Amino acid sequence: MSTTDWLTPLQHILNCQVRFITFSLSDWKSLVQQADTSWAYDDNRDKISEGNRAANNGRTWIVVRVSGNAVEALEIEGELKQAEAELITWTLQWNQTQQQASKPSTLSESESFALKLSDWIQQQLESEEPSYSIPDHLTAGGKLFAEMIPFLLVTEYTNGKQASYPELEKLLRSFLAEDILLIPLKNQEWLIWGPVSLLKEADSEFMDDEDEETVEDSLSSICHGLHEMLASEWIGECHLAVAHPVSPAKGIVETTVLLRETINLGRKFHVGTSIHLPWMLQLERLLNAIPEVQRSRYLEHALKRTELFVEAEMLATLETFFSLDCNVSETAKKLYIHRNTLLYRLDKLKQETGLDVRQFRDAVLVKIILLLYKVTKRN
């Protein structure tokens, strides 16, 4: 469990603001020297360890973790009682002992680095004032400044099957490339970074880096291939999202937020779909921002005109029609029906609702109605 998982409960218990802050070793030592009071484990003030405390001007800082040249600490607004401070210190020391005892003694260098990066990401995601740039000691010697392709994998384990970092890392390196970065986030959630060279390998016939559509097609192709491999060879059912290449050092937090939102929107509006692409969910993102009461009111008004929208045959017809960019001939082929049969269904919809999905304006309205119906029906 990430140390940030108990940040909110701690704020409620202490009834004051608590946040994570990172110091350099020299800044922490200066803080201790200037503090009104300080406490060090075994009274060894030269050694910085979990639970060390410093208090000054109504604020208390307690060390959570020491990583390289960085000191990660809790910053607590307000005066702490002695018993409260000692209890937090004891809890941090006990938690550190438990983590060390539960971790394998032979963590690989990549997994050890990934866990440190994961903790930092979680801290920023839960912070009121997040930092969007990775600190220097976590940039892997500058490697994370190069553009990479980000994926977010959310697994749905069955029969108690759990993911293994070494197993997944090995599988990803065999499918994507040796030069990948795998970061475990929350339970069942993995952030994956692959080399941007995968775009060229995905479709060597379309080598136009300025063509945004081609880039998106290539990303979609990579995502589909990766999902198929993971679902069949490793974990079974899972959800996967991909975004445009970005430098992890500068965009890892914002990208994580985008990919999480993408999977949440995909699972909400498109049940049964496992691959989620942010550029394909713009309308869903807009509708999700509308208050639920207003969405329900609009849908109720629309469905009063006819129940034809929600008939199984019409739903399947419209879904296929929209997925094929409103192409009548391709839709008829996909549904294995005669073109005139499809036209009859669309004409029937027009007669009962006044909406002709062959017209852009009406097609948008019907698409919105279908998306809202899916969410409202499940709720």
GROMACS .gro file of C-alpha atoms in nm:
model
  379
    1MET     CA    1   0.000   0.000   0.000
    2SER     CA    2   0.131   0.345  -0.089
    3THR     CA    3   0.204   0.571   0.207
    4THR     CA    4  -0.030   0.827   0.049
    5ASP     CA    5  -0.327   0.592   0.097
    6TRP     CA    6  -0.359   0.702   0.460
    7LEU     CA    7  -0.301   1.075   0.405
    8THR     CA    8  -0.672   1.171   0.402
    9PRO     CA    9  -0.765   0.961   0.711
   10LEU     CA   10  -0.472   1.120   0.897
   11GLN     CA   11  -0.604   1.468   0.817
   12HIS     CA   12  -0.943   1.374   0.961
   13ILE     CA   13  -0.789   1.229   1.277
   14LEU     CA   14  -0.566   1.532   1.342
   15ASN     CA   15  -0.829   1.779   1.217
   16CYS     CA   16  -0.565   1.980   1.030
   17GLN     CA   17  -0.406   1.998   0.688
   18VAL     CA   18  -0.146   1.730   0.611
   19ARG     CA   19   0.053   1.705   0.289
   20PHE     CA   20   0.367   1.546   0.149
   21ILE     CA   21   0.671   1.759   0.078
   22THR     CA   22   1.017   1.668  -0.052
   23PHE     CA   23   1.339   1.821   0.080
   24SER     CA   24   1.696   1.780  -0.030
   25LEU     CA   25   1.924   1.639   0.240
   26SER     CA   26   2.083   1.979   0.295
   27ASP     CA   27   1.745   2.156   0.319
   28TRP     CA   28   1.622   1.905   0.578
   29LYS     CA   29   1.936   1.951   0.789
   30SER     CA   30   1.893   2.328   0.771
   31LEU     CA   31   1.530   2.293   0.877
   32VAL     CA   32   1.629   2.083   1.178
   33GLN     CA   33   1.894   2.336   1.281
   34GLN     CA   34   1.643   2.623   1.266
   35ALA     CA   35   1.357   2.429   1.427
   36ASP     CA   36   1.214   2.514   1.767
   37THR     CA   37   1.219   2.143   1.854
   38SER     CA   38   1.343   1.829   1.679
   39TRP     CA   39   1.362   1.459   1.745
   40ALA     CA   40   1.588   1.194   1.593
   41TYR     CA   41   1.577   0.817   1.622
   42ASP     CA   42   1.824   0.697   1.891
   43ASP     CA   43   1.921   1.066   1.928
   44ASN     CA   44   2.152   1.029   1.626
   45ARG     CA   45   2.090   1.363   1.458
   46ASP     CA   46   2.341   1.299   1.182
   47LYS     CA   47   2.132   1.006   1.058
   48ILE     CA   48   1.806   1.091   0.880
   49SER     CA   49   1.551   0.811   0.908
   50GLU     CA   50   1.178   0.747   0.908
   51GLY     CA   51   1.003   0.916   1.199
   52ASN     CA   52   1.253   1.198   1.253
   53ARG     CA   53   1.067   1.516   1.344
   54ALA     CA   54   1.111   1.890   1.340
   55ALA     CA   55   0.870   2.165   1.449
   56ASN     CA   56   0.879   2.538   1.387
   57ASN     CA   57   0.626   2.825   1.381
   58GLY     CA   58   0.325   2.602   1.431
   59ARG     CA   59   0.425   2.343   1.169
   60THR     CA   60   0.557   1.993   1.220
   61TRP     CA   61   0.754   1.787   0.969
   62ILE     CA   62   0.798   1.410   1.007
   63VAL     CA   63   1.022   1.206   0.777
   64VAL     CA   64   0.836   0.937   0.582
   65ARG     CA   65   1.114   0.811   0.357
   66VAL     CA   66   1.472   0.887   0.262
   67SER     CA   67   1.549   0.815  -0.103
   68GLY     CA   68   1.891   0.905  -0.238
   69ASN     CA   69   1.937   1.277  -0.187
   70ALA     CA   70   1.567   1.337  -0.122
   71VAL     CA   71   1.385   1.343   0.211
   72GLU     CA   72   1.009   1.286   0.182
   73ALA     CA   73   0.817   1.416   0.480
   74LEU     CA   74   0.471   1.491   0.616
   75GLU     CA   75   0.405   1.861   0.668
   76ILE     CA   76   0.139   1.911   0.934
   77GLU     CA   77  -0.024   2.249   0.986
   78GLY     CA   78  -0.080   2.315   1.357
   79GLU     CA   79   0.062   2.211   1.689
   80LEU     CA   80   0.075   1.836   1.761
   81LYS     CA   81   0.036   1.686   2.102
   82GLN     CA   82   0.336   1.486   2.217
   83ALA     CA   83   0.138   1.162   2.208
   84GLU     CA   84   0.016   1.234   1.852
   85ALA     CA   85   0.367   1.304   1.725
   86GLU     CA   86   0.509   0.992   1.890
   87LEU     CA   87   0.228   0.775   1.754
   88ILE     CA   88   0.287   0.899   1.398
   89THR     CA   89   0.661   0.842   1.437
   90TRP     CA   90   0.606   0.488   1.566
   91THR     CA   91   0.360   0.413   1.283
   92LEU     CA   92   0.606   0.531   1.015
   93GLN     CA   93   0.889   0.325   1.160
   94TRP     CA   94   0.665   0.018   1.191
   95ASN     CA   95   0.536   0.064   0.834
   96GLN     CA   96   0.890   0.088   0.700
   97THR     CA   97   0.988  -0.228   0.887
   98GLN     CA   98   0.685  -0.415   0.750
   99GLN     CA   99   0.753  -0.300   0.393
  100GLN     CA  100   1.114  -0.413   0.412
  101ALA     CA  101   1.008  -0.748   0.556
  102SER     CA  102   0.742  -0.807   0.288
  103LYS     CA  103   0.957  -0.709  -0.009
  104PRO     CA  104   1.174  -0.974  -0.173
  105SER     CA  105   1.536  -0.931  -0.086
  106THR     CA  106   1.631  -0.948  -0.453
  107LEU     CA  107   1.428  -0.670  -0.618
  108SER     CA  108   1.563  -0.591  -0.961
  109GLU     CA  109   1.707  -0.246  -1.022
  110SER     CA  110   1.420  -0.160  -1.258
  111GLU     CA  111   1.151  -0.266  -1.010
  112SER     CA  112   1.314  -0.080  -0.723
  113PHE     CA  113   1.330   0.237  -0.936
  114ALA     CA  114   0.970   0.188  -1.053
  115LEU     CA  115   0.842   0.166  -0.695
  116LYS     CA  116   1.013   0.494  -0.603
  117LEU     CA  117   0.867   0.660  -0.912
  118SER     CA  118   0.526   0.516  -0.832
  119ASP     CA  119   0.527   0.664  -0.484
  120TRP     CA  120   0.622   1.005  -0.623
  121ILE     CA  121   0.342   0.992  -0.883
  122GLN     CA  122   0.086   0.896  -0.618
  123GLN     CA  123   0.197   1.185  -0.401
  124GLN     CA  124   0.147   1.433  -0.686
  125LEU     CA  125  -0.192   1.291  -0.781
  126GLU     CA  126  -0.314   1.336  -0.424
  127SER     CA  127  -0.151   1.673  -0.364
  128GLU     CA  128  -0.339   2.003  -0.380
  129GLU     CA  129  -0.033   2.159  -0.544
  130PRO     CA  130   0.125   1.880  -0.751
  131SER     CA  131   0.458   1.906  -0.924
  132TYR     CA  132   0.436   1.804  -1.289
  133SER     CA  133   0.811   1.757  -1.345
  134ILE     CA  134   0.992   1.452  -1.208
  135PRO     CA  135   1.268   1.548  -0.962
  136ASP     CA  136   1.622   1.508  -1.091
  137HIS     CA  137   1.701   1.204  -0.876
  138LEU     CA  138   1.417   1.011  -1.048
  139THR     CA  139   1.487   1.096  -1.412
  140ALA     CA  140   1.709   0.788  -1.461
  141GLY     CA  141   2.010   0.986  -1.569
  142GLY     CA  142   1.810   1.190  -1.820
  143LYS     CA  143   1.657   0.890  -2.001
  144LEU     CA  144   1.305   1.002  -1.914
  145PHE     CA  145   1.341   1.331  -2.101
  146ALA     CA  146   1.305   1.151  -2.436
  147GLU     CA  147   0.954   1.108  -2.579
  148MET     CA  148   0.789   0.774  -2.507
  149ILE     CA  149   0.447   0.616  -2.572
  150PRO     CA  150   0.232   0.591  -2.255
  151PHE     CA  151  -0.014   0.310  -2.189
  152LEU     CA  152  -0.233   0.247  -1.885
  153LEU     CA  153  -0.324  -0.113  -1.809
  154VAL     CA  154  -0.606  -0.196  -1.568
  155THR     CA  155  -0.643  -0.566  -1.497
  156GLU     CA  156  -0.947  -0.756  -1.377
  157TYR     CA  157  -0.812  -1.061  -1.199
  158THR     CA  158  -1.018  -1.376  -1.173
  159ASN     CA  159  -0.975  -1.669  -0.935
  160GLY     CA  160  -0.738  -1.466  -0.720
  161LYS     CA  161  -0.470  -1.443  -0.990
  162GLN     CA  162  -0.230  -1.161  -0.916
  163ALA     CA  163   0.017  -0.976  -1.133
  164SER     CA  164   0.392  -1.019  -1.096
  165TYR     CA  165   0.620  -0.727  -1.181
  166PRO     CA  166   0.903  -0.943  -1.322
  167GLU     CA  167   0.656  -1.152  -1.523
  168LEU     CA  168   0.481  -0.853  -1.678
  169GLU     CA  169   0.808  -0.670  -1.741
  170LYS     CA  170   0.950  -0.971  -1.925
  171LEU     CA  171   0.636  -1.007  -2.134
  172LEU     CA  172   0.631  -0.638  -2.229
  173ARG     CA  173   0.996  -0.638  -2.324
  174SER     CA  174   0.940  -0.933  -2.555
  175PHE     CA  175   0.640  -0.767  -2.723
  176LEU     CA  176   0.729  -0.396  -2.724
  177ALA     CA  177   1.103  -0.353  -2.677
  178GLU     CA  178   1.376  -0.398  -2.421
  179ASP     CA  179   1.372  -0.026  -2.351
  180ILE     CA  180   1.039  -0.002  -2.165
  181LEU     CA  181   0.943   0.146  -1.830
  182LEU     CA  182   0.683  -0.033  -1.616
  183ILE     CA  183   0.538   0.148  -1.313
  184PRO     CA  184   0.289  -0.015  -1.074
  185LEU     CA  185   0.029   0.235  -0.954
  186LYS     CA  186  -0.275   0.130  -0.752
  187ASN     CA  187  -0.376  -0.232  -0.721
  188GLN     CA  188  -0.440  -0.384  -1.066
  189GLU     CA  189  -0.315  -0.068  -1.240
  190TRP     CA  190   0.008  -0.040  -1.438
  191LEU     CA  191   0.161   0.255  -1.622
  192ILE     CA  192   0.364   0.138  -1.923
  193TRP     CA  193   0.604   0.350  -2.130
  194GLY     CA  194   0.729   0.219  -2.464
  195PRO     CA  195   0.983   0.366  -2.708
  196VAL     CA  196   0.850   0.608  -2.970
  197SER     CA  197   1.022   0.394  -3.237
  198LEU     CA  198   0.722   0.159  -3.210
  199LEU     CA  199   0.526   0.404  -3.425
  200LYS     CA  200   0.754   0.344  -3.722
  201GLU     CA  201   0.738  -0.030  -3.676
  202ALA     CA  202   0.356  -0.023  -3.650
  203ASP     CA  203   0.307   0.113  -4.001
  204SER     CA  204   0.621   0.163  -4.206
  205GLU     CA  205   0.414   0.242  -4.517
  206PHE     CA  206   0.290   0.570  -4.369
  207MET     CA  207   0.597   0.758  -4.258
  208ASP     CA  208   0.452   1.105  -4.216
  209ASP     CA  209   0.518   1.227  -3.864
  210GLU     CA  210   0.315   1.541  -3.930
  211ASP     CA  211   0.005   1.341  -4.012
  212GLU     CA  212  -0.178   1.328  -3.677
  213GLU     CA  213  -0.434   1.080  -3.805
  214THR     CA  214  -0.161   0.837  -3.908
  215VAL     CA  215   0.001   0.864  -3.565
  216GLU     CA  216  -0.331   0.790  -3.399
  217ASP     CA  217  -0.394   0.493  -3.631
  218SER     CA  218  -0.051   0.355  -3.541
  219LEU     CA  219  -0.110   0.405  -3.169
  220SER     CA  220  -0.443   0.229  -3.199
  221SER     CA  221  -0.281  -0.061  -3.383
  222ILE     CA  222  -0.009  -0.098  -3.118
  223CYS     CA  223  -0.269  -0.082  -2.843
  224HIS     CA  224  -0.486  -0.351  -3.003
  225GLY     CA  225  -0.186  -0.581  -3.050
  226LEU     CA  226  -0.067  -0.529  -2.693
  227HIS     CA  227  -0.414  -0.593  -2.552
  228GLU     CA  228  -0.455  -0.912  -2.752
  229MET     CA  229  -0.122  -1.042  -2.627
  230LEU     CA  230  -0.193  -0.955  -2.263
  231ALA     CA  231  -0.545  -1.096  -2.267
  232SER     CA  232  -0.446  -1.424  -2.429
  233GLU     CA  233  -0.104  -1.493  -2.277
  234TRP     CA  234  -0.110  -1.341  -1.932
  235ILE     CA  235  -0.399  -1.191  -1.740
  236GLY     CA  236  -0.719  -1.245  -1.932
  237GLU     CA  237  -0.971  -0.961  -1.913
  238CYS     CA  238  -0.811  -0.618  -1.895
  239HIS     CA  239  -0.853  -0.258  -2.008
  240LEU     CA  240  -0.587  -0.066  -2.198
  241ALA     CA  241  -0.554   0.301  -2.294
  242VAL     CA  242  -0.284   0.478  -2.494
  243ALA     CA  243  -0.199   0.844  -2.546
  244HIS     CA  244   0.026   1.047  -2.776
  245PRO     CA  245   0.403   1.031  -2.713
  246VAL     CA  246   0.529   1.261  -2.440
  247SER     CA  247   0.839   1.305  -2.227
  248PRO     CA  248   0.782   1.120  -1.896
  249ALA     CA  249   1.005   1.366  -1.711
  250LYS     CA  250   0.770   1.653  -1.798
  251GLY     CA  251   0.431   1.492  -1.852
  252ILE     CA  252   0.403   1.175  -1.645
  253VAL     CA  253   0.148   1.313  -1.395
  254GLU     CA  254  -0.080   1.479  -1.652
  255THR     CA  255  -0.060   1.173  -1.876
  256THR     CA  256  -0.157   0.943  -1.590
  257VAL     CA  257  -0.461   1.162  -1.520
  258LEU     CA  258  -0.558   1.159  -1.890
  259LEU     CA  259  -0.526   0.781  -1.924
  260ARG     CA  260  -0.723   0.714  -1.605
  261GLU     CA  261  -0.999   0.944  -1.726
  262THR     CA  262  -0.995   0.771  -2.066
  263ILE     CA  263  -1.044   0.425  -1.917
  264ASN     CA  264  -1.314   0.551  -1.680
  265LEU     CA  265  -1.505   0.714  -1.969
  266GLY     CA  266  -1.466   0.407  -2.188
  267ARG     CA  267  -1.593   0.172  -1.918
  268LYS     CA  268  -1.881   0.408  -1.839
  269PHE     CA  269  -2.008   0.481  -2.190
  270HIS     CA  270  -1.893   0.172  -2.381
  271VAL     CA  271  -1.945  -0.139  -2.170
  272GLY     CA  272  -1.782  -0.440  -2.332
  273THR     CA  273  -1.502  -0.236  -2.488
  274SER     CA  274  -1.152  -0.303  -2.358
  275ILE     CA  275  -0.940  -0.060  -2.562
  276HIS     CA  276  -0.989   0.308  -2.492
  277LEU     CA  277  -0.848   0.593  -2.701
  278PRO     CA  278  -0.871   0.952  -2.567
  279TRP     CA  279  -0.919   1.109  -2.911
  280MET     CA  280  -1.223   0.886  -2.966
  281LEU     CA  281  -1.395   0.993  -2.643
  282GLN     CA  282  -1.427   1.369  -2.686
  283LEU     CA  283  -1.808   1.369  -2.690
  284GLU     CA  284  -1.820   1.131  -2.394
  285ARG     CA  285  -1.587   1.363  -2.199
  286LEU     CA  286  -1.816   1.658  -2.270
  287LEU     CA  287  -2.132   1.468  -2.170
  288ASN     CA  288  -1.967   1.341  -1.852
  289ALA     CA  289  -1.905   1.701  -1.744
  290ILE     CA  290  -2.280   1.778  -1.756
  291PRO     CA  291  -2.456   1.727  -1.419
  292GLU     CA  292  -2.639   1.395  -1.400
  293VAL     CA  293  -2.975   1.562  -1.331
  294GLN     CA  294  -2.957   1.757  -1.656
  295ARG     CA  295  -2.848   1.451  -1.853
  296SER     CA  296  -3.140   1.248  -1.719
  297ARG     CA  297  -3.387   1.529  -1.790
  298TYR     CA  298  -3.271   1.559  -2.152
  299LEU     CA  299  -3.286   1.183  -2.205
  300GLU     CA  300  -3.634   1.159  -2.053
  301HIS     CA  301  -3.755   1.431  -2.291
  302ALA     CA  302  -3.596   1.257  -2.591
  303LEU     CA  303  -3.739   0.913  -2.510
  304LYS     CA  304  -4.089   1.053  -2.470
  305ARG     CA  305  -4.093   1.099  -2.846
  306THR     CA  306  -4.048   0.728  -2.913
  307GLU     CA  307  -3.924   0.403  -2.762
  308LEU     CA  308  -3.779   0.309  -3.099
  309PHE     CA  309  -3.437   0.438  -2.986
  310VAL     CA  310  -3.401   0.160  -2.732
  311GLU     CA  311  -3.527  -0.136  -2.933
  312ALA     CA  312  -3.251  -0.398  -2.967
  313GLU     CA  313  -3.259  -0.404  -3.346
  314MET     CA  314  -3.250  -0.025  -3.381
  315LEU     CA  315  -2.976   0.009  -3.118
  316ALA     CA  316  -2.754  -0.240  -3.303
  317THR     CA  317  -2.827  -0.067  -3.633
  318LEU     CA  318  -2.740   0.280  -3.506
  319GLU     CA  319  -2.429   0.163  -3.322
  320THR     CA  320  -2.295   0.001  -3.639
  321PHE     CA  321  -2.397   0.299  -3.853
  322PHE     CA  322  -2.206   0.543  -3.632
  323SER     CA  323  -1.903   0.316  -3.598
  324LEU     CA  324  -1.874   0.315  -3.979
  325ASP     CA  325  -1.896   0.695  -4.010
  326CYS     CA  326  -2.261   0.688  -4.123
  327ASN     CA  327  -2.178   0.491  -4.437
  328VAL     CA  328  -2.499   0.321  -4.553
  329SER     CA  329  -2.340   0.060  -4.780
  330GLU     CA  330  -2.073  -0.046  -4.528
  331THR     CA  331  -2.331  -0.063  -4.249
  332ALA     CA  332  -2.559  -0.290  -4.453
  333LYS     CA  333  -2.264  -0.522  -4.526
  334LYS     CA  334  -2.161  -0.532  -4.160
  335LEU     CA  335  -2.517  -0.614  -4.050
  336TYR     CA  336  -2.564  -0.870  -4.331
  337ILE     CA  337  -2.881  -0.700  -4.451
  338HIS     CA  338  -2.989  -0.552  -4.784
  339ARG     CA  339  -2.919  -0.182  -4.833
  340ASN     CA  340  -3.292  -0.114  -4.875
  341THR     CA  341  -3.361  -0.285  -4.541
  342LEU     CA  342  -3.122  -0.046  -4.371
  343LEU     CA  343  -3.278   0.253  -4.546
  344TYR     CA  344  -3.622   0.135  -4.432
  345ARG     CA  345  -3.503   0.129  -4.069
  346LEU     CA  346  -3.352   0.477  -4.094
  347ASP     CA  347  -3.667   0.612  -4.261
  348LYS     CA  348  -3.878   0.459  -3.984
  349LEU     CA  349  -3.663   0.636  -3.725
  350LYS     CA  350  -3.707   0.964  -3.914
  351GLN     CA  351  -4.083   0.925  -3.932
  352GLU     CA  352  -4.123   0.855  -3.560
  353THR     CA  353  -3.867   1.099  -3.421
  354GLY     CA  354  -3.819   1.358  -3.690
  355LEU     CA  355  -3.445   1.286  -3.681
  356ASP     CA  356  -3.265   1.175  -3.996
  357VAL     CA  357  -2.928   1.027  -3.897
  358ARG     CA  358  -2.806   1.075  -4.255
  359GLN     CA  359  -2.796   1.447  -4.173
  360PHE     CA  360  -2.504   1.561  -3.958
  361ARG     CA  361  -2.705   1.766  -3.708
  362ASP     CA  362  -2.956   1.488  -3.644
  363ALA     CA  363  -2.684   1.223  -3.630
  364VAL     CA  364  -2.512   1.414  -3.348
  365LEU     CA  365  -2.836   1.438  -3.151
  366VAL     CA  366  -2.910   1.066  -3.188
  367LYS     CA  367  -2.552   0.979  -3.089
  368ILE     CA  368  -2.591   1.186  -2.771
  369ILE     CA  369  -2.922   1.017  -2.691
  370LEU     CA  370  -2.764   0.671  -2.728
  371LEU     CA  371  -2.467   0.757  -2.507
  372LEU     CA  372  -2.689   0.901  -2.234
  373TYR     CA  373  -2.922   0.601  -2.255
  374LYS     CA  374  -2.636   0.357  -2.194
  375VAL     CA  375  -2.528   0.534  -1.875
  376THR     CA  376  -2.880   0.599  -1.745
  377LYS     CA  377  -2.994   0.243  -1.811
  378ARG     CA  378  -2.709   0.099  -1.600
  379ASN     CA  379  -2.763   0.349  -1.320
   0.00000   0.00000   0.00000
